[in-house]
CSV table of C-alpha atoms and ligand atoms in Angstrom, one decimal:
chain,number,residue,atom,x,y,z
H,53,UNK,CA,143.1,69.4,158.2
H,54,UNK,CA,141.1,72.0,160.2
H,55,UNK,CA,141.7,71.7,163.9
H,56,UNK,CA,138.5,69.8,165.9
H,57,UNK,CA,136.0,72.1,167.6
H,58,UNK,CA,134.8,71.8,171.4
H,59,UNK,CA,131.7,71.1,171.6
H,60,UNK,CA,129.6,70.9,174.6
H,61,UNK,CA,126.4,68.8,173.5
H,62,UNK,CA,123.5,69.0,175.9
H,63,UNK,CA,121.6,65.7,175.1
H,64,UNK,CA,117.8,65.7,177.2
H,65,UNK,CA,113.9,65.4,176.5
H,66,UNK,CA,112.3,68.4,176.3
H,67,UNK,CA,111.1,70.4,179.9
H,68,UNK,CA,114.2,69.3,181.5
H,69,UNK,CA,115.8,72.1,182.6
H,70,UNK,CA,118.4,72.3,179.3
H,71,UNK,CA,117.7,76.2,178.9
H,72,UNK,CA,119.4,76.9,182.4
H,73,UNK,CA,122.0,74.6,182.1
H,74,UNK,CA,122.9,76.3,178.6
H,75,UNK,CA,122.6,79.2,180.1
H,76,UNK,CA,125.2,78.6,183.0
H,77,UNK,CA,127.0,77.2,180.6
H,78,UNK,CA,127.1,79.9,178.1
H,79,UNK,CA,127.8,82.6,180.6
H,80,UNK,CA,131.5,80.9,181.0
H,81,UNK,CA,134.7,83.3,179.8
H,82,UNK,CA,135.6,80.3,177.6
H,83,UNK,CA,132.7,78.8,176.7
H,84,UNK,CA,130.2,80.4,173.8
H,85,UNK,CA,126.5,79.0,173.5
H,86,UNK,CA,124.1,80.0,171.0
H,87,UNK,CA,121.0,77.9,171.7
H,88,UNK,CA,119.5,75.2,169.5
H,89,UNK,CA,121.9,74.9,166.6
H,90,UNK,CA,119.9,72.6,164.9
H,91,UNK,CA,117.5,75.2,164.4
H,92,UNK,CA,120.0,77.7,163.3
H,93,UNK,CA,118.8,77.0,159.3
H,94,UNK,CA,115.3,79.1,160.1
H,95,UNK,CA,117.3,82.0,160.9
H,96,UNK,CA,119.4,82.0,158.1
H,97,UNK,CA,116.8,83.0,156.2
H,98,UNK,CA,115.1,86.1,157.7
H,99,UNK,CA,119.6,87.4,157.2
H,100,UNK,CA,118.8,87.8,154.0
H,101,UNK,CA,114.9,88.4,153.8
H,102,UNK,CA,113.9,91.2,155.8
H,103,UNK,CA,110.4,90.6,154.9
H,104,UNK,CA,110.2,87.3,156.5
H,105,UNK,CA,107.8,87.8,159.7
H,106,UNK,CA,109.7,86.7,162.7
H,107,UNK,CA,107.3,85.7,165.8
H,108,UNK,CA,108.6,87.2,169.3
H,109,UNK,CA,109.6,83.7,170.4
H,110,UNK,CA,112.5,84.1,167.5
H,111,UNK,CA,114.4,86.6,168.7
H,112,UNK,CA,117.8,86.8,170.1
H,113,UNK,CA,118.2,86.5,173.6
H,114,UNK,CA,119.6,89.9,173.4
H,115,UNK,CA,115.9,91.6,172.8
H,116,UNK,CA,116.7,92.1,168.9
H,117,UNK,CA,115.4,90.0,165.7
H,118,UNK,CA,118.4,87.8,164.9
H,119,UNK,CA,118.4,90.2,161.3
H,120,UNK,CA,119.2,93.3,163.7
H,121,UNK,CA,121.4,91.9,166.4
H,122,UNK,CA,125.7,93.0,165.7
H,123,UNK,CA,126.2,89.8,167.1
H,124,UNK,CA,124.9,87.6,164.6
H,125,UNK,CA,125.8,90.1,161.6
H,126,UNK,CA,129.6,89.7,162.4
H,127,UNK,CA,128.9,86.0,163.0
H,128,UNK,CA,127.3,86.2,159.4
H,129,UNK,CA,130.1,88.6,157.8
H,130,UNK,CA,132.8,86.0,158.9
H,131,UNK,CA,130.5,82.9,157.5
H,132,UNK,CA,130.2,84.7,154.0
H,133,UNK,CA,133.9,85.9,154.3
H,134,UNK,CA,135.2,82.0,155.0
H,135,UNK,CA,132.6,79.3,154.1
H,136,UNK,CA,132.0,79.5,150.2
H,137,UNK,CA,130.4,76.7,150.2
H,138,UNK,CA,127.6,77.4,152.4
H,139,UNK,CA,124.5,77.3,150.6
H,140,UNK,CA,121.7,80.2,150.7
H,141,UNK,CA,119.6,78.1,153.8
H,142,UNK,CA,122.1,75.4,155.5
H,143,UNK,CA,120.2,73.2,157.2
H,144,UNK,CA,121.9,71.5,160.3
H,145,UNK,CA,121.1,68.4,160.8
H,146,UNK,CA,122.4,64.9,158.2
H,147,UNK,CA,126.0,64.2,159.1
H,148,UNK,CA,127.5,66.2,155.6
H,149,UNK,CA,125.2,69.7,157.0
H,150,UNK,CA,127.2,69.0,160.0
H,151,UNK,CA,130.9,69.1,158.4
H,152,UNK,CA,129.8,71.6,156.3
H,153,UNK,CA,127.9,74.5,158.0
H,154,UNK,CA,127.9,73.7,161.5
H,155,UNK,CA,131.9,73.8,161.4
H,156,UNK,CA,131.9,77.0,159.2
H,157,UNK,CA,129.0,78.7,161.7
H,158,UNK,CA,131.0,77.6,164.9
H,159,UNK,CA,134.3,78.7,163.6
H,160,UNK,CA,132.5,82.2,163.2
H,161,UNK,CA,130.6,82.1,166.6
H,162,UNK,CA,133.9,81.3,168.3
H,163,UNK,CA,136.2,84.0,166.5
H,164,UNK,CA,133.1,86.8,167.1
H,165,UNK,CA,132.8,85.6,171.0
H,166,UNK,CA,136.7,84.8,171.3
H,167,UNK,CA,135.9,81.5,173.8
H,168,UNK,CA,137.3,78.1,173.2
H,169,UNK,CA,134.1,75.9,173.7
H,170,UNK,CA,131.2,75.8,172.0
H,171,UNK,CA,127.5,74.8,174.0
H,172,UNK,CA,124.9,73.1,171.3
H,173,UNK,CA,121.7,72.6,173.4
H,174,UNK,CA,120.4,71.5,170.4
H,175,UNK,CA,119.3,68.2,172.8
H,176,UNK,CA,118.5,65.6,169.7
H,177,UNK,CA,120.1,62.6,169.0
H,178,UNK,CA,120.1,62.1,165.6
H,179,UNK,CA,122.2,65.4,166.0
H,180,UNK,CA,125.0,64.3,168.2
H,181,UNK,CA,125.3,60.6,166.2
H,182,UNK,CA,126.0,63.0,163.4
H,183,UNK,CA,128.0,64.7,165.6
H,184,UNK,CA,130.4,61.7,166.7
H,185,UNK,CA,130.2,60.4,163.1
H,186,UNK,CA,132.6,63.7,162.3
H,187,UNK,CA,136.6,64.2,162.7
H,188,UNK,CA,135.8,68.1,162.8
H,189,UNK,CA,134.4,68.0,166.3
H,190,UNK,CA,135.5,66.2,169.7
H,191,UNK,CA,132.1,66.3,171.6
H,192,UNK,CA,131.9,65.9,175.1
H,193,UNK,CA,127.9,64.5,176.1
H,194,UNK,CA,126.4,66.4,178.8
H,195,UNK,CA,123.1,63.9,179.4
H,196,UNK,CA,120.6,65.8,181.6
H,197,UNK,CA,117.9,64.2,183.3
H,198,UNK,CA,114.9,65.2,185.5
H,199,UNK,CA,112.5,63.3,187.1
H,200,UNK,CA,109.7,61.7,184.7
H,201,UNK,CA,107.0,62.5,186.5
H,202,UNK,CA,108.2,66.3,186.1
H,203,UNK,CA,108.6,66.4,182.5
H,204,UNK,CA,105.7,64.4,181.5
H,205,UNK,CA,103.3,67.2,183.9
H,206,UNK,CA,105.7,69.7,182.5
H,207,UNK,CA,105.2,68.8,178.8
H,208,UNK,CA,101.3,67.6,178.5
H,209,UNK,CA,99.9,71.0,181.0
H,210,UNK,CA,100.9,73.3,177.9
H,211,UNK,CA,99.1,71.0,175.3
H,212,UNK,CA,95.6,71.7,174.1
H,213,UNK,CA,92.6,68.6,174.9
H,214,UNK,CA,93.5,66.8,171.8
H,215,UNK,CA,97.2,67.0,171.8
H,216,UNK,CA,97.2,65.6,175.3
H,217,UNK,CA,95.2,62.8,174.3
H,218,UNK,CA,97.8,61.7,171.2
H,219,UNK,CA,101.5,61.8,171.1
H,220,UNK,CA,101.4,64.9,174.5
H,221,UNK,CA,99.3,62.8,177.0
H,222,UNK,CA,101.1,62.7,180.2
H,223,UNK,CA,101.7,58.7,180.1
H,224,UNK,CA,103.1,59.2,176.4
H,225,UNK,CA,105.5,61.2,177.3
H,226,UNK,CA,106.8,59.1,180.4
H,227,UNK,CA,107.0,56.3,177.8
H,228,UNK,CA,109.3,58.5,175.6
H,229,UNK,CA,111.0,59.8,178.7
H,230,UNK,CA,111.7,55.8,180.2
H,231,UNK,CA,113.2,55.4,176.7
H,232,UNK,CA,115.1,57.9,175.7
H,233,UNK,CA,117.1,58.4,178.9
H,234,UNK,CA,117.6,54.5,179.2
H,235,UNK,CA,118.9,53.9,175.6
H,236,UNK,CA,121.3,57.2,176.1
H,237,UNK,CA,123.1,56.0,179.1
H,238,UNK,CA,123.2,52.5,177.7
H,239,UNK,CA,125.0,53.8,174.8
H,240,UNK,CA,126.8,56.5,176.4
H,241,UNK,CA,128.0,55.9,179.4
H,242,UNK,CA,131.0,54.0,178.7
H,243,UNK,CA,132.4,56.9,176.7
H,244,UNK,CA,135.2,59.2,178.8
H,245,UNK,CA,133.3,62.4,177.5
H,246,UNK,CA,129.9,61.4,179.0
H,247,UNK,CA,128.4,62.9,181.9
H,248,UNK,CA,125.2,62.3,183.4
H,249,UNK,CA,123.1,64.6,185.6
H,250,UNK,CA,119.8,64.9,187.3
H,251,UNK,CA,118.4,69.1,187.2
H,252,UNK,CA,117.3,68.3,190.6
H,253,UNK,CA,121.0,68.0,191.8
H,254,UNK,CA,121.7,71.0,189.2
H,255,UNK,CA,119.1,73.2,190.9
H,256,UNK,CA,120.1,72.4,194.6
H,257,UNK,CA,123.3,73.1,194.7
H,258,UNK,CA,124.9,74.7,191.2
H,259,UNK,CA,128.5,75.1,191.9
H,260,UNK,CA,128.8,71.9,193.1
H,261,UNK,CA,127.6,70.2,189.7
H,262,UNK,CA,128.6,73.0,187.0
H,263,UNK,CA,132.5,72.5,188.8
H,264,UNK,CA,132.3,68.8,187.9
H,265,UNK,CA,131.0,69.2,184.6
H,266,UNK,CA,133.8,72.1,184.2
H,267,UNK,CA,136.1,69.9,185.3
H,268,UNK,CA,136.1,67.3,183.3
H,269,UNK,CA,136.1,69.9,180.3
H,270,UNK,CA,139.8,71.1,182.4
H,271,UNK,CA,137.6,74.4,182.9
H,272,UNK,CA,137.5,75.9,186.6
H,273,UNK,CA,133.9,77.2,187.9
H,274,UNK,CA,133.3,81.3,188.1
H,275,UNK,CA,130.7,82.4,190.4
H,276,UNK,CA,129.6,84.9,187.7
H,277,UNK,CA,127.9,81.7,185.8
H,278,UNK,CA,124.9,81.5,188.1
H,279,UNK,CA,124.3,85.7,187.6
H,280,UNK,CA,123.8,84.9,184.0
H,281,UNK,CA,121.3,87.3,183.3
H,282,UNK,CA,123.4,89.7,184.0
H,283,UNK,CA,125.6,88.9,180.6
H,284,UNK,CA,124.7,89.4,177.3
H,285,UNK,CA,123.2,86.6,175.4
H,286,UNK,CA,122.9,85.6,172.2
H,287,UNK,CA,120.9,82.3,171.8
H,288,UNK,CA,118.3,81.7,169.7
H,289,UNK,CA,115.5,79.2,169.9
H,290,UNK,CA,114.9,77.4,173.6
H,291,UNK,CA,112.1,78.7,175.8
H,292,UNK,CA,111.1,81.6,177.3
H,293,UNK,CA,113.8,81.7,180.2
H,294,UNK,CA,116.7,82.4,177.8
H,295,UNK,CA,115.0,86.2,178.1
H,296,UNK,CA,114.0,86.7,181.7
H,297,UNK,CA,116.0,89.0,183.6
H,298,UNK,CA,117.1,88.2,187.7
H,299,UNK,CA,116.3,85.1,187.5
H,300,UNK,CA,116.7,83.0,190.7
H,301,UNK,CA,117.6,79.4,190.1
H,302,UNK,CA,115.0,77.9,192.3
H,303,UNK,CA,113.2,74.5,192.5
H,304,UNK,CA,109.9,74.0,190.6
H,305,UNK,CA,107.8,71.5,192.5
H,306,UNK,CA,104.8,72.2,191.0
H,307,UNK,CA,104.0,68.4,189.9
H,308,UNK,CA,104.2,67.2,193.5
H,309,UNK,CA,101.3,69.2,194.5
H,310,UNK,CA,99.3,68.9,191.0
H,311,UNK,CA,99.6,65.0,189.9
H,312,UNK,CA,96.6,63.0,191.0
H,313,UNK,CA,96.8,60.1,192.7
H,314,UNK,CA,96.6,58.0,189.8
H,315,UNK,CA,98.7,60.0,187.4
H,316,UNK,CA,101.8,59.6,190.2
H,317,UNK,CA,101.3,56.0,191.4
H,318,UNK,CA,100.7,54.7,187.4
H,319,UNK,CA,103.6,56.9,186.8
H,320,UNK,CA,106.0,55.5,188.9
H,321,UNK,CA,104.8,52.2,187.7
H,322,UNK,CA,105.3,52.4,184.1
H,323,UNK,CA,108.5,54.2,184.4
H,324,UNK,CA,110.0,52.2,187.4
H,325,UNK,CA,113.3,51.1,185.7
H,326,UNK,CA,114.5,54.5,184.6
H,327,UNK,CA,113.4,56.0,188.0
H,328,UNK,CA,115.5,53.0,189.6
H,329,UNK,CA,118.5,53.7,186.8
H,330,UNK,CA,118.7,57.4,187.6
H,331,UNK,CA,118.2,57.1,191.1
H,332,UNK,CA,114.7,58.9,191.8
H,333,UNK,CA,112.2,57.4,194.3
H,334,UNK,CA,108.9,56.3,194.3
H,335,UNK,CA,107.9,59.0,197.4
H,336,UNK,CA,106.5,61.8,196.4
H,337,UNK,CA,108.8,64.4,197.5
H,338,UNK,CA,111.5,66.7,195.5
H,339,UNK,CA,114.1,64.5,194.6
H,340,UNK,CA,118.0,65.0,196.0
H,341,UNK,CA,120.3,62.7,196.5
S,145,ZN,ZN1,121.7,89.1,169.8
């Protein structure tokens, strides 16, 4: 029986701040993140086709194409060296992908990095019920949160006219945002490894909420964590952050000053019970506790 791996599981919607949390996360002496592991399956491929155009969004945090990085080739030699049954382009995601290549990529990523943990921002749900389904992993649910009205701005300004009028509209995605976060903590938040926290709180005051999220892992907080940038990375997928350098960890209150009237008050309407849940008011100011 092969020992369980650690797994850190970042469950959120979209534009909620999962990229620095990963980050902070990843930048840990024990604990190894590599991004979206659900999306792992894309890179696979452009290992062992060099002719596969990569876009710039798909390199590795560490400014080379995942086909160029040493990281990811010794990740790669120990996967071809271990995991015989890895097909040509593992996919990630049904529960027999997980037990098969997820545990043989991990294993890898954590004998290449040396740490103990391994962070999958991977964010999806479908993923972690896959996840729990497993005796090869012992997950522990990081559930992030931000306010609604955040996201949903967040989300629908990068959308084009038409998207925002379908499934990217700002109200669409406050729907999605009401649901998703009440049916995770309904499910969730009886479970010992479950954790719940809001990126405002995250953003505010770091050490304070990394510590308690360490803590429960029986990790201790190093104040290197929140100078991330200044470590090597080796994520792949997740926004544009992941390759910024000095980065300040600084409140983005941007959707306070840009909502209309209408957009905010119909907002806070339609999303009242998962404001009320997670503890967010109907004022509009930043949001702290
Ligand atoms: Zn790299």
């Amino acid at each position: 029986m092969n020992a369980p791996i650690k797994v850190i599981y970042i469950l959120s919607l979209g534009h909620s701040g999962s990229t620095l949390l990963d980050l902070i996360l990843g930048s840990h002496s024990q604990i190894e993140s590599v991004g979206e592991i659900m999306a792992f399956g894309k890179y696979w491929k452009s290992f062992s086709d060099n002719s596969l155009t990569l876009e710039d969004k798909d390199r590795c945090t560490c400014g080379f194409h995942v086909n160029e990085c040493d990281y990811w080739s010794k990740v790669r030699y120990e996967i071809e060296a271990n995991c015989e049954e890895l097909g040509i382009v593992p996919s990630f995601n049904s529960k027999e992908e997980i037990d098969q290549n997820t545990y043989c990529l991990m294993k890898a990523v954590l004998k290449v990095s040396e740490k103990k943990i391994i962070c999958d921002s991977s964010k999806n749900l479908f993923r972690l019920k896959n996840y729990l389904k497993s005796e090869l992993f012992e997950v522990f649910i990081l559930h992030l949160v931000r306010d609604g009205r955040a996201v949903a701005y967040s989300w629908a300004k990068k959308r084009t006219h038409s998207e925002k009028e379908a499934q990217y509209s700002y109200f669409n995605i406050l729907k999605r945002w009401q649901k998703f976060n009440i049916n995770n903590y309904l499910s969730f938040s009886n479970f010992n490894n479950y954790f719940c926290l809001r990126y405002e709180d995250l953003v505010n005051d770091p050490p304070h909420i990394v510590s308690k999220i360490l803590k429960k892992n029986s990790l201790e907080f190093e104040s290197d964590q929140l100078q991330f940038w200044k470590l090597k990375h080796h994520n792949l997928y997740g926004n544009r952050m992941r390759r910024r350098s000095n980065q300040e960890i600084k409140i983005d209150s941007s959707y306070l000053e840009n909502l209309s009237h209408q957009e905010w008050w119909l907002g806070t309407l339609l999303t009242a019970s998962g404001l009320r849940l997670f503890d967010y008011s109907i004022q509009r100011k930043y949001q702290l506790k």
